[in-house]
Short mmCIF file of C-alpha atoms in Angstrom, two decimals:
data_model
loop_
_atom_site.label_atom_id
_atom_site.label_comp_id
_atom_site.label_asym_id
_atom_site.label_seq_id
_atom_site.Cartn_x
_atom_site.Cartn_y
_atom_site.Cartn_z
CA UNK A 234 -1.66 73.66 -37.29
CA UNK A 235 -2.42 70.62 -39.42
CA UNK A 236 1.27 69.66 -39.41
CA UNK A 237 1.45 70.09 -35.64
CA UNK A 238 -1.70 68.02 -35.14
CA UNK A 239 -0.31 65.27 -37.34
CA UNK A 240 2.95 65.27 -35.41
CA UNK A 241 1.13 65.12 -32.05
CA UNK A 242 -1.07 62.32 -33.38
CA UNK A 243 1.94 60.31 -34.55
CA UNK A 244 3.68 60.99 -31.25
CA UNK A 245 0.64 59.82 -29.31
CA UNK A 246 0.40 56.63 -31.38
CA UNK A 247 4.10 56.02 -30.83
CA UNK A 248 3.67 56.43 -27.09
CA UNK A 249 0.74 54.03 -27.08
CA UNK A 250 2.72 51.48 -29.10
CA UNK A 251 5.63 51.74 -26.69
CA UNK A 252 3.32 51.31 -23.69
CA UNK A 253 1.65 48.27 -25.29
CA UNK A 254 5.04 46.75 -26.12
CA UNK A 255 6.17 47.38 -22.55
CA UNK A 256 3.04 45.71 -21.18
CA UNK A 257 3.49 42.70 -23.49
CA UNK A 258 7.13 42.35 -22.48
CA UNK A 259 6.17 42.56 -18.79
CA UNK A 260 3.42 39.97 -19.28
CA UNK A 261 5.83 37.73 -21.15
CA UNK A 262 8.42 37.96 -18.37
CA UNK A 263 5.73 37.38 -15.75
CA UNK A 264 4.40 34.33 -17.62
CA UNK A 265 7.93 33.01 -18.00
CA UNK A 266 8.53 33.43 -14.28
CA UNK A 267 5.22 31.74 -13.44
CA UNK A 268 5.97 28.85 -15.77
CA UNK A 269 9.44 28.51 -14.29
CA UNK A 270 7.98 28.43 -10.77
CA UNK A 271 5.43 25.80 -11.82
CA UNK A 272 8.12 23.69 -13.44
CA UNK A 273 10.28 23.93 -10.33
CA UNK A 274 7.33 22.96 -8.13
CA UNK A 275 6.45 20.09 -10.44
CA UNK A 276 10.03 18.80 -10.26
CA UNK A 277 9.94 18.99 -6.45
CA UNK A 278 6.70 16.99 -6.34
CA UNK A 279 8.08 14.50 -8.85
CA UNK A 280 11.19 13.90 -6.74
CA UNK A 281 9.14 13.56 -3.55
CA UNK A 282 6.69 11.12 -5.15
CA UNK A 283 9.52 9.03 -6.58
CA UNK A 284 11.15 8.78 -3.14
CA UNK A 285 7.83 7.78 -1.53
CA UNK A 286 7.00 5.14 -4.11
CA UNK A 287 10.50 3.67 -4.03
CA UNK A 288 10.12 3.15 -0.29
CA UNK A 289 6.73 1.54 -0.90
CA UNK A 290 8.11 -0.92 -3.45
CA UNK A 291 10.83 -2.03 -1.01
CA UNK A 292 8.24 -2.61 1.74
CA UNK A 293 5.77 -4.39 -0.56
CA UNK A 294 8.36 -6.70 -2.10
CA UNK A 295 9.69 -7.66 1.33
CA UNK A 296 6.26 -8.48 2.77
CA UNK A 297 5.12 -10.25 -0.36
CA UNK A 298 8.14 -12.55 -0.17
CA UNK A 299 7.56 -13.23 3.54
CA UNK A 300 3.89 -14.06 3.02
CA UNK A 301 4.50 -16.15 -0.11
CA UNK A 302 7.01 -18.18 1.87
CA UNK A 303 4.42 -18.62 4.61
CA UNK A 304 1.77 -19.80 2.14
CA UNK A 305 4.26 -22.29 0.73
CA UNK A 306 4.94 -23.50 4.29
CA UNK A 307 1.22 -23.92 5.02
CA UNK A 308 0.40 -25.79 1.81
CA UNK A 309 1.52 -29.28 2.96
CA UNK A 310 -0.49 -28.95 6.19
CA UNK A 311 -3.57 -27.81 4.27
CA UNK A 312 -3.22 -30.67 1.81
CA UNK A 313 -2.88 -33.14 4.67
CA UNK A 314 -6.02 -31.79 6.34
CA UNK A 315 -7.96 -31.86 3.06
CA UNK A 316 -6.87 -35.41 2.27
CA UNK A 317 -7.44 -36.74 5.79
CA UNK A 318 -3.79 -37.58 6.45
CA UNK A 319 -3.93 -36.07 9.94
CA UNK A 320 -5.70 -38.65 12.09
CA UNK A 321 -4.50 -38.03 15.65
CA UNK A 322 -4.75 -35.20 18.16
CA UNK A 323 -0.95 -35.03 18.26
CA UNK A 324 -0.93 -34.24 14.51
CA UNK A 325 -3.11 -31.20 15.14
CA UNK A 326 -1.12 -30.10 18.17
CA UNK A 327 1.99 -30.00 16.00
CA UNK A 328 0.13 -27.82 13.49
CA UNK A 329 -1.06 -25.57 16.32
CA UNK A 330 2.49 -24.94 17.49
CA UNK A 331 3.52 -24.31 13.90
CA UNK A 332 0.72 -21.80 13.43
CA UNK A 333 1.71 -18.16 13.41
CA UNK A 334 0.07 -16.14 16.17
CA UNK A 335 0.59 -12.91 14.28
CA UNK A 336 0.94 -12.22 10.55
CA UNK A 337 2.12 -9.13 8.68
CA UNK A 338 -0.66 -8.22 6.28
CA UNK A 339 -0.74 -4.45 6.82
CA UNK A 340 0.96 -2.06 4.44
CA UNK A 341 1.86 1.46 5.52
CA UNK A 342 2.06 3.62 2.42
CA UNK A 343 4.11 6.80 2.10
CA UNK A 344 1.31 9.17 1.07
CA UNK A 345 2.42 12.55 2.44
CA UNK A 346 3.56 13.91 -0.93
CA UNK A 347 0.46 12.65 -2.73
CA UNK A 348 -1.88 14.05 -0.05
CA UNK A 349 -0.16 17.45 -0.25
CA UNK A 350 -0.41 17.35 -4.04
CA UNK A 351 -4.18 16.79 -3.78
CA UNK A 352 -4.93 19.22 -0.94
CA UNK A 353 -2.96 22.04 -2.60
CA UNK A 354 -4.62 21.50 -5.98
CA UNK A 355 -1.18 21.19 -7.57
CA UNK A 356 -2.00 17.84 -9.15
CA UNK A 357 -2.88 19.87 -12.24
CA UNK A 358 0.86 20.41 -12.69
CA UNK A 359 0.92 16.89 -14.16
CA UNK A 360 -0.63 15.82 -17.43
CA UNK A 361 -3.92 13.94 -17.52
CA UNK A 362 -2.36 10.49 -18.01
CA UNK A 363 -0.15 10.76 -14.93
CA UNK A 364 -3.01 12.24 -12.87
CA UNK A 365 -5.19 9.28 -13.82
CA UNK A 366 -2.54 6.73 -12.81
CA UNK A 367 -1.80 8.53 -9.54
CA UNK A 368 -5.48 8.50 -8.60
CA UNK A 369 -5.76 4.81 -9.56
CA UNK A 370 -2.80 3.97 -7.33
CA UNK A 371 -4.41 5.81 -4.42
CA UNK A 372 -7.66 3.89 -5.04
CA UNK A 373 -5.85 0.53 -5.06
CA UNK A 374 -3.99 1.39 -1.85
CA UNK A 375 -7.24 2.22 -0.06
CA UNK A 376 -8.98 -0.88 -1.42
CA UNK A 377 -6.09 -3.09 -0.26
CA UNK A 378 -6.18 -1.58 3.22
CA UNK A 379 -9.95 -2.04 3.46
CA UNK A 380 -9.70 -5.71 2.49
CA UNK A 381 -6.84 -6.39 4.89
CA UNK A 382 -8.45 -4.55 7.80
CA UNK A 383 -11.45 -6.86 7.50
CA UNK A 384 -9.38 -10.01 7.10
CA UNK A 385 -7.08 -9.04 9.97
CA UNK A 386 -10.02 -8.59 12.32
CA UNK A 387 -11.47 -11.94 11.29
CA UNK A 388 -8.08 -13.65 11.64
CA UNK A 389 -7.69 -12.13 15.10
CA UNK A 390 -10.86 -13.93 16.24
CA UNK A 391 -9.40 -17.29 15.21
CA UNK A 392 -6.06 -16.54 16.88
CA UNK A 393 -7.71 -15.40 20.10
CA UNK A 394 -9.83 -18.54 20.14
CA UNK A 395 -6.71 -20.71 19.80
CA UNK A 396 -4.81 -18.74 22.46
CA UNK A 397 -7.64 -18.93 24.98
CA UNK A 398 -8.57 -22.58 24.47
CA UNK A 399 -5.19 -24.25 24.01
CA UNK A 400 -1.82 -23.94 25.81
CA UNK A 401 0.78 -22.54 23.45
CA UNK A 402 3.89 -23.47 25.45
CA UNK A 403 3.71 -27.14 26.34
CA UNK A 404 2.61 -30.29 24.59
CA UNK A 405 -0.41 -32.22 25.81
CA UNK A 406 1.60 -35.42 25.73
CA UNK A 407 4.27 -34.29 28.22
CA UNK A 408 3.81 -35.85 31.66
CA UNK A 409 5.01 -33.10 34.01
CA UNK A 410 2.54 -31.62 36.50
CA UNK A 411 2.61 -28.08 35.02
CA UNK A 412 1.71 -29.43 31.62
CA UNK A 413 -1.11 -31.53 33.02
CA UNK A 414 -2.56 -28.42 34.69
CA UNK A 415 -2.40 -26.47 31.43
CA UNK A 416 -4.22 -29.15 29.49
CA UNK A 417 -6.54 -30.31 32.28
CA UNK A 418 -9.69 -28.48 31.12
CA UNK A 419 -9.03 -28.43 27.38
CA UNK A 420 -11.79 -29.89 25.23
CA UNK A 421 -9.40 -31.92 23.16
CA UNK A 422 -12.07 -33.11 20.73
CA UNK A 423 -12.48 -29.53 19.50
CA UNK A 424 -8.81 -29.26 18.59
CA UNK A 425 -8.90 -30.64 15.00
CA UNK A 426 -11.79 -28.37 14.04
CA UNK A 427 -10.30 -25.24 15.65
CA UNK A 428 -6.80 -25.79 14.30
CA UNK A 429 -8.11 -26.49 10.80
CA UNK A 430 -10.19 -23.30 10.90
CA UNK A 431 -7.17 -21.29 12.10
CA UNK A 432 -4.87 -22.59 9.37
CA UNK A 433 -7.42 -22.21 6.58
CA UNK A 434 -8.18 -18.63 7.67
CA UNK A 435 -4.50 -17.77 7.82
CA UNK A 436 -4.00 -19.17 4.33
CA UNK A 437 -6.98 -17.21 2.99
CA UNK A 438 -5.83 -13.98 4.66
CA UNK A 439 -2.32 -14.34 3.25
CA UNK A 440 -3.54 -15.13 -0.25
CA UNK A 441 -5.86 -12.14 -0.30
CA UNK A 442 -3.00 -9.98 0.95
CA UNK A 443 -0.78 -11.24 -1.86
CA UNK A 444 -3.50 -10.68 -4.47
CA UNK A 445 -4.36 -7.11 -3.46
CA UNK A 446 -0.78 -6.08 -2.71
CA UNK A 447 0.40 -7.41 -6.07
CA UNK A 448 -2.06 -5.02 -7.73
CA UNK A 449 -0.75 -2.09 -5.69
CA UNK A 450 2.86 -3.00 -6.43
CA UNK A 451 2.21 -3.27 -10.16
CA UNK A 452 0.52 0.15 -10.21
CA UNK A 453 3.29 1.68 -8.07
CA UNK A 454 5.93 0.46 -10.52
CA UNK A 455 3.89 1.87 -13.43
CA UNK A 456 3.62 5.30 -11.79
CA UNK A 457 7.32 5.25 -10.89
CA UNK A 458 8.21 4.56 -14.51
CA UNK A 459 6.14 7.54 -15.66
CA UNK A 460 7.57 9.86 -13.01
CA UNK A 461 11.13 8.84 -13.80
CA UNK A 462 10.58 9.90 -17.41
CA UNK A 463 9.64 13.37 -16.17
CA UNK A 464 12.66 13.45 -13.87
CA UNK A 465 14.97 12.55 -16.76
#
């Protein structure tokens, strides 16, 4: 009986050991599968984010160049106004017709992948350093848009004022009847002040755009560099 009991006891222990080993193997396989799924998902997000941020850098570089060129174009006019070189109404009319009645200071960011990453909670797939830089980029994008929305609205007031008060097709110094009708009720003495305000506001709006967008571009390039290391 003692021998039989010992055998049954050993058999029972053996069965338990086999069951435990089976459970551990199953858990190991399950964990491996879960980790593989997470890695696959992480790679998909990484690829999507890289594609989005590459598109953003193309857009930002293009608009930065356009607006830097515009600032460079405005600089001589601003210097002339500051130094009192413009002394006639005709000088200011020429500036008015050179003024841009619409500027591109709005950036449209590709945020679908980032928003999905946040809403799904899958941002934890990335390490802390990348998460921090991704969140900083999102903050800079929102800050830039807030600044530009305000400046755009303010710039719009100046442009509307110029459109409503001054003809934008013909020159005051032309003698044809149509032109005389257009300029008949214009308060010409207001022109230097209004044109100066328009140009100075445009210059300020463009410079703030360049400043804030430069920060976004720098952060975008940093995040891209980090994501590309994962992709490699």
